[in-house]
Amino acid sequence: MSNKYMGIVEIQKINIGEQVYHQLKNQILSREWKPGEKIPSENQLMGLFGVSRGTVRQAVQKLAGEGLIATRHGEGSFVQTTGLDHYFQTTVPLFTIGEEEMAKIFEFREMFESGVAEVAALKATEEQICRLEENYERMKQEVEVLDQYVHTDLEFHMLISECTQNTLAVQIFHSYEGLLGPSILDMTATIGSGNGVKYHGLILDAVRRHDAPQARAVMQKHLEDNMERFKRMRLLSEKRES
Protein backbone atom coordinates (compact mmCIF):
# COMPACT_ATOMS: atom_id res chain seq x y z
CA MET A 1 0.00 0.00 0.00
CA SER A 2 1.24 3.52 -0.78
CA ASN A 3 3.10 5.40 1.96
CA LYS A 4 0.55 8.20 1.55
CA TYR A 5 -1.99 5.96 3.33
CA MET A 6 0.31 4.95 6.20
CA GLY A 7 -1.21 7.55 8.52
CA ILE A 8 -4.71 6.08 8.19
CA VAL A 9 -5.94 3.40 10.58
CA GLU A 10 -9.24 1.52 10.65
CA ILE A 11 -11.98 3.41 12.47
CA GLN A 12 -13.29 2.37 15.88
CA LYS A 13 -17.09 2.21 16.04
CA ILE A 14 -17.38 5.32 18.25
CA ASN A 15 -17.89 8.84 16.83
CA ILE A 16 -17.14 7.37 13.42
CA GLY A 17 -17.76 10.50 11.37
CA GLU A 18 -15.52 12.67 13.55
CA GLN A 19 -12.74 10.09 13.46
CA VAL A 20 -12.81 10.00 9.67
CA TYR A 21 -12.88 13.80 9.49
CA HIS A 22 -9.94 14.24 11.89
CA GLN A 23 -7.79 11.64 10.15
CA LEU A 24 -8.38 13.21 6.75
CA LYS A 25 -7.69 16.67 8.15
CA ASN A 26 -4.44 15.47 9.73
CA GLN A 27 -3.30 14.05 6.38
CA ILE A 28 -3.71 17.54 4.90
CA LEU A 29 -2.31 19.59 7.78
CA SER A 30 0.74 17.32 8.06
CA ARG A 31 1.29 17.75 4.30
CA GLU A 32 1.05 14.01 3.68
CA TRP A 33 -1.44 15.12 1.04
CA LYS A 34 0.04 18.21 -0.55
CA PRO A 35 -1.75 21.23 -2.10
CA GLY A 36 -3.16 20.36 -5.51
CA GLU A 37 -3.03 16.63 -4.87
CA LYS A 38 -6.11 14.49 -5.41
CA ILE A 39 -7.26 12.69 -2.28
CA PRO A 40 -8.43 9.02 -2.45
CA SER A 41 -11.86 8.40 -3.98
CA GLU A 42 -14.96 7.68 -1.89
CA ASN A 43 -14.58 3.98 -2.61
CA GLN A 44 -10.93 3.99 -1.56
CA LEU A 45 -11.70 5.87 1.65
CA MET A 46 -14.56 3.50 2.46
CA GLY A 47 -12.13 0.59 2.15
CA LEU A 48 -9.32 2.29 4.11
CA PHE A 49 -11.56 3.31 7.00
CA GLY A 50 -14.05 0.45 6.89
CA VAL A 51 -17.02 2.86 6.97
CA SER A 52 -20.08 3.67 4.86
CA ARG A 53 -20.22 6.01 1.88
CA GLY A 54 -22.40 8.44 3.85
CA THR A 55 -19.78 8.74 6.59
CA VAL A 56 -17.03 9.45 4.06
CA ARG A 57 -19.15 12.05 2.26
CA GLN A 58 -19.96 13.82 5.52
CA ALA A 59 -16.26 14.11 6.40
CA VAL A 60 -15.31 15.27 2.91
CA GLN A 61 -18.07 17.89 2.91
CA LYS A 62 -16.88 19.22 6.26
CA LEU A 63 -13.32 19.58 4.93
CA ALA A 64 -14.68 21.34 1.83
CA GLY A 65 -16.63 23.72 4.07
CA GLU A 66 -13.41 24.64 5.87
CA GLY A 67 -11.66 25.36 2.58
CA LEU A 68 -9.18 22.50 2.94
CA ILE A 69 -10.32 20.63 -0.15
CA ALA A 70 -12.26 21.42 -3.33
CA THR A 71 -14.43 18.88 -5.15
CA ARG A 72 -14.53 18.97 -8.95
CA HIS A 73 -17.45 17.24 -10.61
CA GLY A 74 -16.32 14.10 -12.38
CA GLU A 75 -12.72 14.45 -11.18
CA GLY A 76 -12.73 14.04 -7.40
CA SER A 77 -11.54 16.10 -4.42
CA PHE A 78 -8.27 18.01 -4.33
CA VAL A 79 -6.25 19.55 -1.49
CA GLN A 80 -6.48 23.34 -1.50
CA THR A 81 -3.51 25.66 -1.07
CA THR A 82 -3.36 26.74 2.58
CA GLY A 83 -0.57 29.32 2.58
CA LEU A 84 -0.68 33.02 3.38
CA ASP A 85 -2.28 33.91 0.01
CA HIS A 86 -5.35 31.87 1.02
CA TYR A 87 -5.46 32.78 4.72
CA PHE A 88 -8.80 34.58 4.56
CA GLN A 89 -10.37 31.90 2.34
CA THR A 90 -10.14 29.08 4.89
CA THR A 91 -11.62 28.62 8.35
CA VAL A 92 -8.53 26.82 9.67
CA PRO A 93 -5.44 28.70 10.87
CA LEU A 94 -2.29 28.95 8.78
CA PHE A 95 -0.13 26.08 9.96
CA THR A 96 3.27 26.80 8.38
CA ILE A 97 4.99 30.18 8.14
CA GLY A 98 8.13 30.36 6.04
CA GLU A 99 10.55 33.27 5.95
CA GLU A 100 8.92 34.75 2.83
CA GLU A 101 5.48 34.64 4.46
CA MET A 102 6.92 36.05 7.70
CA ALA A 103 8.25 39.02 5.71
CA LYS A 104 4.80 39.61 4.18
CA ILE A 105 3.15 39.46 7.60
CA PHE A 106 5.54 42.04 9.04
CA GLU A 107 5.26 44.25 5.97
CA PHE A 108 1.49 44.33 6.45
CA ARG A 109 1.92 44.96 10.17
CA GLU A 110 4.17 47.95 9.42
CA MET A 111 1.52 49.41 7.09
CA PHE A 112 -1.42 48.77 9.41
CA GLU A 113 -0.13 48.87 12.98
CA SER A 114 2.01 51.99 12.53
CA GLY A 115 -1.14 53.96 11.71
CA VAL A 116 -3.00 52.24 14.53
CA ALA A 117 -0.31 53.29 17.00
CA GLU A 118 -0.52 56.89 15.77
CA VAL A 119 -4.28 57.09 16.32
CA ALA A 120 -3.99 55.18 19.61
CA ALA A 121 -1.65 57.84 20.97
CA LEU A 122 -4.18 60.54 20.13
CA LYS A 123 -7.25 58.78 21.55
CA ALA A 124 -6.10 56.47 24.36
CA THR A 125 -8.01 56.96 27.61
CA GLU A 126 -6.35 56.94 31.04
CA GLU A 127 -7.97 53.58 31.77
CA GLN A 128 -6.55 52.11 28.56
CA ILE A 129 -3.10 53.51 29.29
CA CYS A 130 -3.25 51.84 32.72
CA ARG A 131 -4.05 48.51 31.03
CA LEU A 132 -1.07 48.98 28.71
CA GLU A 133 1.15 49.71 31.71
CA GLU A 134 -0.07 46.57 33.50
CA ASN A 135 0.55 44.54 30.36
CA TYR A 136 4.09 45.93 30.04
CA GLU A 137 4.94 45.10 33.66
CA ARG A 138 3.77 41.50 33.09
CA MET A 139 5.78 41.33 29.89
CA LYS A 140 9.00 42.24 31.71
CA GLN A 141 8.36 39.49 34.25
CA GLU A 142 7.65 36.85 31.60
CA VAL A 143 10.73 37.23 29.38
CA GLU A 144 12.02 33.79 30.39
CA VAL A 145 8.69 32.01 29.77
CA LEU A 146 8.21 32.02 26.00
CA ASP A 147 4.53 31.01 25.76
CA GLN A 148 3.40 33.50 28.41
CA TYR A 149 5.55 36.26 26.95
CA VAL A 150 4.12 35.73 23.44
CA HIS A 151 0.55 35.81 24.81
CA THR A 152 1.27 39.10 26.58
CA ASP A 153 3.02 40.52 23.51
CA LEU A 154 -0.05 39.74 21.39
CA GLU A 155 -2.30 41.29 24.04
CA PHE A 156 -0.22 44.50 23.97
CA HIS A 157 -0.86 44.98 20.26
CA MET A 158 -4.55 44.23 20.71
CA LEU A 159 -4.74 46.85 23.46
CA ILE A 160 -3.09 49.37 21.14
CA SER A 161 -5.80 48.71 18.53
CA GLU A 162 -8.49 49.20 21.19
CA CYS A 163 -6.95 52.58 22.09
CA THR A 164 -7.96 53.88 18.65
CA GLN A 165 -11.64 53.76 19.74
CA ASN A 166 -12.26 52.39 16.25
CA THR A 167 -14.17 49.11 16.18
CA LEU A 168 -13.11 48.41 12.58
CA ALA A 169 -9.42 48.58 13.55
CA VAL A 170 -10.08 46.09 16.36
CA GLN A 171 -11.98 43.75 14.03
CA ILE A 172 -9.20 43.87 11.42
CA PHE A 173 -6.69 43.02 14.13
CA HIS A 174 -8.84 40.08 15.22
CA SER A 175 -9.16 38.91 11.60
CA TYR A 176 -5.44 38.15 11.36
CA GLU A 177 -4.81 37.34 15.02
CA GLY A 178 -4.37 33.68 14.02
CA LEU A 179 -1.26 34.70 12.08
CA LEU A 180 0.17 36.90 14.81
CA GLY A 181 0.47 34.27 17.53
CA PRO A 182 2.60 31.83 15.48
CA SER A 183 4.63 34.62 13.85
CA ILE A 184 5.40 36.32 17.18
CA LEU A 185 6.29 32.93 18.69
CA ASP A 186 8.65 32.11 15.82
CA MET A 187 10.14 35.60 15.90
CA THR A 188 10.73 35.63 19.66
CA ALA A 189 12.15 32.10 19.67
CA THR A 190 14.65 33.26 17.03
CA ILE A 191 15.71 36.74 18.20
CA GLY A 192 14.78 36.68 21.89
CA SER A 193 12.46 38.92 23.89
CA GLY A 194 14.79 41.88 24.53
CA ASN A 195 13.83 43.73 21.37
CA GLY A 196 10.12 43.46 22.14
CA VAL A 197 10.52 44.71 25.71
CA LYS A 198 12.59 47.67 24.52
CA TYR A 199 10.19 48.82 21.80
CA HIS A 200 7.00 48.14 23.71
CA GLY A 201 8.32 50.41 26.44
CA LEU A 202 8.96 53.16 23.88
CA ILE A 203 5.51 52.71 22.31
CA LEU A 204 3.88 52.84 25.74
CA ASP A 205 5.76 56.04 26.55
CA ALA A 206 4.62 57.67 23.30
CA VAL A 207 0.99 56.69 23.91
CA ARG A 208 1.20 57.87 27.52
CA ARG A 209 2.40 61.29 26.28
CA HIS A 210 -0.16 61.28 23.42
CA ASP A 211 2.75 61.78 21.00
CA ALA A 212 1.18 60.44 17.80
CA PRO A 213 4.15 60.92 15.39
CA GLN A 214 6.49 59.21 17.85
CA ALA A 215 4.08 56.30 18.38
CA ARG A 216 3.90 55.71 14.62
CA ALA A 217 7.67 55.97 14.18
CA VAL A 218 8.49 53.62 17.06
CA MET A 219 5.95 51.00 16.00
CA GLN A 220 7.31 51.03 12.47
CA LYS A 221 10.91 50.81 13.72
CA HIS A 222 9.95 47.99 16.09
CA LEU A 223 8.52 45.84 13.30
CA GLU A 224 11.29 46.67 10.82
CA ASP A 225 14.01 45.92 13.38
CA ASN A 226 12.40 42.62 14.37
CA MET A 227 12.29 41.44 10.75
CA GLU A 228 15.89 42.47 10.08
CA ARG A 229 17.11 40.64 13.20
CA PHE A 230 15.03 37.60 12.31
CA LYS A 231 16.62 37.36 8.83
CA ARG A 232 20.14 37.77 10.25
CA MET A 233 19.60 35.10 12.89
CA ARG A 234 18.09 32.66 10.39
CA LEU A 235 21.01 33.22 8.00
CA LEU A 236 23.54 32.68 10.79
CA SER A 237 21.75 29.49 11.84
CA GLU A 238 21.78 28.16 8.27
CA LYS A 239 25.52 28.86 7.96
CA ARG A 240 26.21 26.96 11.17
CA GLU A 241 24.23 23.96 9.94
CA SER A 242 25.92 23.87 6.53
mmCIF file of C-alpha atoms in Angstrom:
data_model
loop_
_atom_site.group_PDB
_atom_site.id
_atom_site.type_symbol
_atom_site.label_atom_id
_atom_site.label_comp_id
_atom_site.label_asym_id
_atom_site.label_seq_id
_atom_site.Cartn_x
_atom_site.Cartn_y
_atom_site.Cartn_z
ATOM 1 C CA MET A 1 0.000 0.000 0.000
ATOM 2 C CA SER A 2 1.235 3.522 -0.782
ATOM 3 C CA ASN A 3 3.102 5.398 1.964
ATOM 4 C CA LYS A 4 0.549 8.198 1.551
ATOM 5 C CA TYR A 5 -1.987 5.965 3.328
ATOM 6 C CA MET A 6 0.309 4.945 6.196
ATOM 7 C CA GLY A 7 -1.208 7.547 8.517
ATOM 8 C CA ILE A 8 -4.711 6.079 8.189
ATOM 9 C CA VAL A 9 -5.942 3.396 10.585
ATOM 10 C CA GLU A 10 -9.241 1.521 10.654
ATOM 11 C CA ILE A 11 -11.983 3.408 12.468
ATOM 12 C CA GLN A 12 -13.287 2.366 15.878
ATOM 13 C CA LYS A 13 -17.090 2.206 16.044
ATOM 14 C CA ILE A 14 -17.384 5.322 18.248
ATOM 15 C CA ASN A 15 -17.892 8.841 16.825
ATOM 16 C CA ILE A 16 -17.140 7.365 13.425
ATOM 17 C CA GLY A 17 -17.758 10.505 11.366
ATOM 18 C CA GLU A 18 -15.523 12.672 13.554
ATOM 19 C CA GLN A 19 -12.741 10.088 13.465
ATOM 20 C CA VAL A 20 -12.805 10.003 9.668
ATOM 21 C CA TYR A 21 -12.884 13.797 9.486
ATOM 22 C CA HIS A 22 -9.937 14.241 11.892
ATOM 23 C CA GLN A 23 -7.791 11.639 10.154
ATOM 24 C CA LEU A 24 -8.379 13.214 6.754
ATOM 25 C CA LYS A 25 -7.691 16.670 8.153
ATOM 26 C CA ASN A 26 -4.439 15.471 9.725
ATOM 27 C CA GLN A 27 -3.301 14.048 6.380
ATOM 28 C CA ILE A 28 -3.715 17.541 4.903
ATOM 29 C CA LEU A 29 -2.311 19.591 7.781
ATOM 30 C CA SER A 30 0.741 17.324 8.062
ATOM 31 C CA ARG A 31 1.287 17.748 4.301
ATOM 32 C CA GLU A 32 1.054 14.012 3.684
ATOM 33 C CA TRP A 33 -1.436 15.118 1.040
ATOM 34 C CA LYS A 34 0.041 18.210 -0.552
ATOM 35 C CA PRO A 35 -1.748 21.231 -2.097
ATOM 36 C CA GLY A 36 -3.159 20.364 -5.514
ATOM 37 C CA GLU A 37 -3.030 16.626 -4.871
ATOM 38 C CA LYS A 38 -6.108 14.488 -5.405
ATOM 39 C CA ILE A 39 -7.262 12.685 -2.282
ATOM 40 C CA PRO A 40 -8.434 9.022 -2.449
ATOM 41 C CA SER A 41 -11.863 8.405 -3.977
ATOM 42 C CA GLU A 42 -14.958 7.679 -1.888
ATOM 43 C CA ASN A 43 -14.585 3.976 -2.614
ATOM 44 C CA GLN A 44 -10.933 3.993 -1.555
ATOM 45 C CA LEU A 45 -11.702 5.869 1.652
ATOM 46 C CA MET A 46 -14.559 3.499 2.457
ATOM 47 C CA GLY A 47 -12.126 0.586 2.155
ATOM 48 C CA LEU A 48 -9.320 2.292 4.106
ATOM 49 C CA PHE A 49 -11.556 3.308 7.001
ATOM 50 C CA GLY A 50 -14.051 0.454 6.885
ATOM 51 C CA VAL A 51 -17.023 2.856 6.966
ATOM 52 C CA SER A 52 -20.079 3.671 4.864
ATOM 53 C CA ARG A 53 -20.218 6.014 1.877
ATOM 54 C CA GLY A 54 -22.398 8.443 3.846
ATOM 55 C CA THR A 55 -19.780 8.737 6.588
ATOM 56 C CA VAL A 56 -17.031 9.447 4.057
ATOM 57 C CA ARG A 57 -19.148 12.055 2.256
ATOM 58 C CA GLN A 58 -19.964 13.816 5.522
ATOM 59 C CA ALA A 59 -16.265 14.110 6.401
ATOM 60 C CA VAL A 60 -15.309 15.273 2.909
ATOM 61 C CA GLN A 61 -18.070 17.893 2.910
ATOM 62 C CA LYS A 62 -16.878 19.217 6.265
ATOM 63 C CA LEU A 63 -13.319 19.578 4.925
ATOM 64 C CA ALA A 64 -14.677 21.344 1.829
ATOM 65 C CA GLY A 65 -16.634 23.721 4.073
ATOM 66 C CA GLU A 66 -13.410 24.635 5.870
ATOM 67 C CA GLY A 67 -11.664 25.359 2.578
ATOM 68 C CA LEU A 68 -9.181 22.504 2.938
ATOM 69 C CA ILE A 69 -10.319 20.629 -0.149
ATOM 70 C CA ALA A 70 -12.257 21.415 -3.331
ATOM 71 C CA THR A 71 -14.432 18.880 -5.154
ATOM 72 C CA ARG A 72 -14.526 18.971 -8.952
ATOM 73 C CA HIS A 73 -17.447 17.239 -10.611
ATOM 74 C CA GLY A 74 -16.315 14.097 -12.377
ATOM 75 C CA GLU A 75 -12.716 14.449 -11.180
ATOM 76 C CA GLY A 76 -12.726 14.035 -7.396
ATOM 77 C CA SER A 77 -11.541 16.099 -4.425
ATOM 78 C CA PHE A 78 -8.269 18.012 -4.325
ATOM 79 C CA VAL A 79 -6.250 19.555 -1.486
ATOM 80 C CA GLN A 80 -6.480 23.341 -1.496
ATOM 81 C CA THR A 81 -3.508 25.659 -1.073
ATOM 82 C CA THR A 82 -3.363 26.744 2.577
ATOM 83 C CA GLY A 83 -0.571 29.320 2.583
ATOM 84 C CA LEU A 84 -0.682 33.020 3.380
ATOM 85 C CA ASP A 85 -2.282 33.907 0.010
ATOM 86 C CA HIS A 86 -5.352 31.869 1.019
ATOM 87 C CA TYR A 87 -5.459 32.784 4.719
ATOM 88 C CA PHE A 88 -8.804 34.582 4.558
ATOM 89 C CA GLN A 89 -10.367 31.896 2.343
ATOM 90 C CA THR A 90 -10.143 29.079 4.891
ATOM 91 C CA THR A 91 -11.621 28.617 8.354
ATOM 92 C CA VAL A 92 -8.527 26.822 9.670
ATOM 93 C CA PRO A 93 -5.437 28.698 10.870
ATOM 94 C CA LEU A 94 -2.292 28.946 8.785
ATOM 95 C CA PHE A 95 -0.135 26.075 9.955
ATOM 96 C CA THR A 96 3.269 26.799 8.383
ATOM 97 C CA ILE A 97 4.987 30.179 8.138
ATOM 98 C CA GLY A 98 8.130 30.359 6.038
ATOM 99 C CA GLU A 99 10.554 33.270 5.951
ATOM 100 C CA GLU A 100 8.920 34.748 2.826
ATOM 101 C CA GLU A 101 5.482 34.644 4.462
ATOM 102 C CA MET A 102 6.919 36.045 7.696
ATOM 103 C CA ALA A 103 8.248 39.017 5.712
ATOM 104 C CA LYS A 104 4.797 39.615 4.183
ATOM 105 C CA ILE A 105 3.150 39.464 7.600
ATOM 106 C CA PHE A 106 5.538 42.040 9.043
ATOM 107 C CA GLU A 107 5.261 44.246 5.969
ATOM 108 C CA PHE A 108 1.486 44.328 6.450
ATOM 109 C CA ARG A 109 1.922 44.963 10.166
ATOM 110 C CA GLU A 110 4.166 47.950 9.417
ATOM 111 C CA MET A 111 1.518 49.407 7.093
ATOM 112 C CA PHE A 112 -1.421 48.770 9.414
ATOM 113 C CA GLU A 113 -0.128 48.869 12.978
ATOM 114 C CA SER A 114 2.009 51.993 12.528
ATOM 115 C CA GLY A 115 -1.137 53.958 11.708
ATOM 116 C CA VAL A 116 -3.002 52.241 14.528
ATOM 117 C CA ALA A 117 -0.311 53.289 17.000
ATOM 118 C CA GLU A 118 -0.518 56.888 15.773
ATOM 119 C CA VAL A 119 -4.281 57.093 16.322
ATOM 120 C CA ALA A 120 -3.992 55.182 19.609
ATOM 121 C CA ALA A 121 -1.651 57.839 20.970
ATOM 122 C CA LEU A 122 -4.185 60.535 20.126
ATOM 123 C CA LYS A 123 -7.248 58.783 21.549
ATOM 124 C CA ALA A 124 -6.102 56.470 24.362
ATOM 125 C CA THR A 125 -8.013 56.957 27.605
ATOM 126 C CA GLU A 126 -6.355 56.943 31.036
ATOM 127 C CA GLU A 127 -7.971 53.577 31.772
ATOM 128 C CA GLN A 128 -6.550 52.110 28.559
ATOM 129 C CA ILE A 129 -3.098 53.512 29.294
ATOM 130 C CA CYS A 130 -3.255 51.842 32.721
ATOM 131 C CA ARG A 131 -4.047 48.514 31.032
ATOM 132 C CA LEU A 132 -1.073 48.977 28.714
ATOM 133 C CA GLU A 133 1.146 49.709 31.715
ATOM 134 C CA GLU A 134 -0.072 46.570 33.501
ATOM 135 C CA ASN A 135 0.554 44.542 30.361
ATOM 136 C CA TYR A 136 4.086 45.930 30.036
ATOM 137 C CA GLU A 137 4.938 45.095 33.657
ATOM 138 C CA ARG A 138 3.772 41.500 33.093
ATOM 139 C CA MET A 139 5.783 41.331 29.887
ATOM 140 C CA LYS A 140 9.000 42.242 31.706
ATOM 141 C CA GLN A 141 8.359 39.494 34.253
ATOM 142 C CA GLU A 142 7.654 36.849 31.600
ATOM 143 C CA VAL A 143 10.732 37.228 29.383
ATOM 144 C CA GLU A 144 12.022 33.790 30.395
ATOM 145 C CA VAL A 145 8.691 32.010 29.774
ATOM 146 C CA LEU A 146 8.210 32.025 26.004
ATOM 147 C CA ASP A 147 4.531 31.005 25.763
ATOM 148 C CA GLN A 148 3.402 33.497 28.414
ATOM 149 C CA TYR A 149 5.552 36.259 26.950
ATOM 150 C CA VAL A 150 4.121 35.734 23.442
ATOM 151 C CA HIS A 151 0.555 35.813 24.807
ATOM 152 C CA THR A 152 1.268 39.095 26.585
ATOM 153 C CA ASP A 153 3.022 40.524 23.509
ATOM 154 C CA LEU A 154 -0.047 39.737 21.389
ATOM 155 C CA GLU A 155 -2.301 41.290 24.037
ATOM 156 C CA PHE A 156 -0.219 44.502 23.967
ATOM 157 C CA HIS A 157 -0.857 44.977 20.261
ATOM 158 C CA MET A 158 -4.553 44.228 20.714
ATOM 159 C CA LEU A 159 -4.741 46.847 23.463
ATOM 160 C CA ILE A 160 -3.089 49.373 21.139
ATOM 161 C CA SER A 161 -5.795 48.713 18.532
ATOM 162 C CA GLU A 162 -8.486 49.202 21.189
ATOM 163 C CA CYS A 163 -6.952 52.576 22.087
ATOM 164 C CA THR A 164 -7.963 53.882 18.649
ATOM 165 C CA GLN A 165 -11.643 53.763 19.744
ATOM 166 C CA ASN A 166 -12.256 52.387 16.246
ATOM 167 C CA THR A 167 -14.166 49.114 16.178
ATOM 168 C CA LEU A 168 -13.107 48.411 12.584
ATOM 169 C CA ALA A 169 -9.423 48.580 13.548
ATOM 170 C CA VAL A 170 -10.082 46.088 16.362
ATOM 171 C CA GLN A 171 -11.976 43.753 14.025
ATOM 172 C CA ILE A 172 -9.198 43.872 11.424
ATOM 173 C CA PHE A 173 -6.686 43.015 14.128
ATOM 174 C CA HIS A 174 -8.842 40.075 15.216
ATOM 175 C CA SER A 175 -9.164 38.906 11.596
ATOM 176 C CA TYR A 176 -5.437 38.147 11.358
ATOM 177 C CA GLU A 177 -4.810 37.339 15.023
ATOM 178 C CA GLY A 178 -4.369 33.676 14.023
ATOM 179 C CA LEU A 179 -1.265 34.700 12.080
ATOM 180 C CA LEU A 180 0.173 36.899 14.807
ATOM 181 C CA GLY A 181 0.471 34.272 17.528
ATOM 182 C CA PRO A 182 2.601 31.831 15.477
ATOM 183 C CA SER A 183 4.625 34.624 13.846
ATOM 184 C CA ILE A 184 5.402 36.324 17.180
ATOM 185 C CA LEU A 185 6.288 32.934 18.687
ATOM 186 C CA ASP A 186 8.650 32.106 15.821
ATOM 187 C CA MET A 187 10.136 35.599 15.898
ATOM 188 C CA THR A 188 10.727 35.625 19.659
ATOM 189 C CA ALA A 189 12.155 32.099 19.673
ATOM 190 C CA THR A 190 14.653 33.264 17.029
ATOM 191 C CA ILE A 191 15.712 36.738 18.201
ATOM 192 C CA GLY A 192 14.782 36.676 21.893
ATOM 193 C CA SER A 193 12.461 38.922 23.892
ATOM 194 C CA GLY A 194 14.789 41.878 24.526
ATOM 195 C CA ASN A 195 13.829 43.734 21.373
ATOM 196 C CA GLY A 196 10.125 43.463 22.141
ATOM 197 C CA VAL A 197 10.516 44.709 25.710
ATOM 198 C CA LYS A 198 12.590 47.673 24.521
ATOM 199 C CA TYR A 199 10.194 48.825 21.797
ATOM 200 C CA HIS A 200 7.005 48.139 23.712
ATOM 201 C CA GLY A 201 8.319 50.413 26.443
ATOM 202 C CA LEU A 202 8.956 53.162 23.884
ATOM 203 C CA ILE A 203 5.509 52.710 22.310
ATOM 204 C CA LEU A 204 3.880 52.840 25.741
ATOM 205 C CA ASP A 205 5.761 56.040 26.546
ATOM 206 C CA ALA A 206 4.622 57.673 23.296
ATOM 207 C CA VAL A 207 0.993 56.685 23.915
ATOM 208 C CA ARG A 208 1.204 57.868 27.518
ATOM 209 C CA ARG A 209 2.398 61.290 26.283
ATOM 210 C CA HIS A 210 -0.155 61.283 23.419
ATOM 211 C CA ASP A 211 2.749 61.778 20.996
ATOM 212 C CA ALA A 212 1.179 60.436 17.800
ATOM 213 C CA PRO A 213 4.152 60.918 15.387
ATOM 214 C CA GLN A 214 6.490 59.209 17.848
ATOM 215 C CA ALA A 215 4.084 56.300 18.384
ATOM 216 C CA ARG A 216 3.896 55.713 14.617
ATOM 217 C CA ALA A 217 7.666 55.971 14.177
ATOM 218 C CA VAL A 218 8.491 53.623 17.057
ATOM 219 C CA MET A 219 5.945 51.001 16.003
ATOM 220 C CA GLN A 220 7.314 51.026 12.465
ATOM 221 C CA LYS A 221 10.910 50.807 13.716
ATOM 222 C CA HIS A 222 9.948 47.989 16.091
ATOM 223 C CA LEU A 223 8.516 45.839 13.301
ATOM 224 C CA GLU A 224 11.287 46.670 10.823
ATOM 225 C CA ASP A 225 14.008 45.922 13.376
ATOM 226 C CA ASN A 226 12.400 42.621 14.366
ATOM 227 C CA MET A 227 12.292 41.441 10.752
ATOM 228 C CA GLU A 228 15.893 42.469 10.081
ATOM 229 C CA ARG A 229 17.106 40.640 13.197
ATOM 230 C CA PHE A 230 15.029 37.596 12.306
ATOM 231 C CA LYS A 231 16.621 37.365 8.830
ATOM 232 C CA ARG A 232 20.139 37.772 10.249
ATOM 233 C CA MET A 233 19.601 35.098 12.894
ATOM 234 C CA ARG A 234 18.093 32.656 10.388
ATOM 235 C CA LEU A 235 21.009 33.221 7.996
ATOM 236 C CA LEU A 236 23.535 32.679 10.788
ATOM 237 C CA SER A 237 21.749 29.494 11.843
ATOM 238 C CA GLU A 238 21.781 28.160 8.272
ATOM 239 C CA LYS A 239 25.519 28.860 7.955
ATOM 240 C CA ARG A 240 26.214 26.957 11.170
ATOM 241 C CA GLU A 241 24.226 23.962 9.943
ATOM 242 C CA SER A 242 25.920 23.874 6.530
#
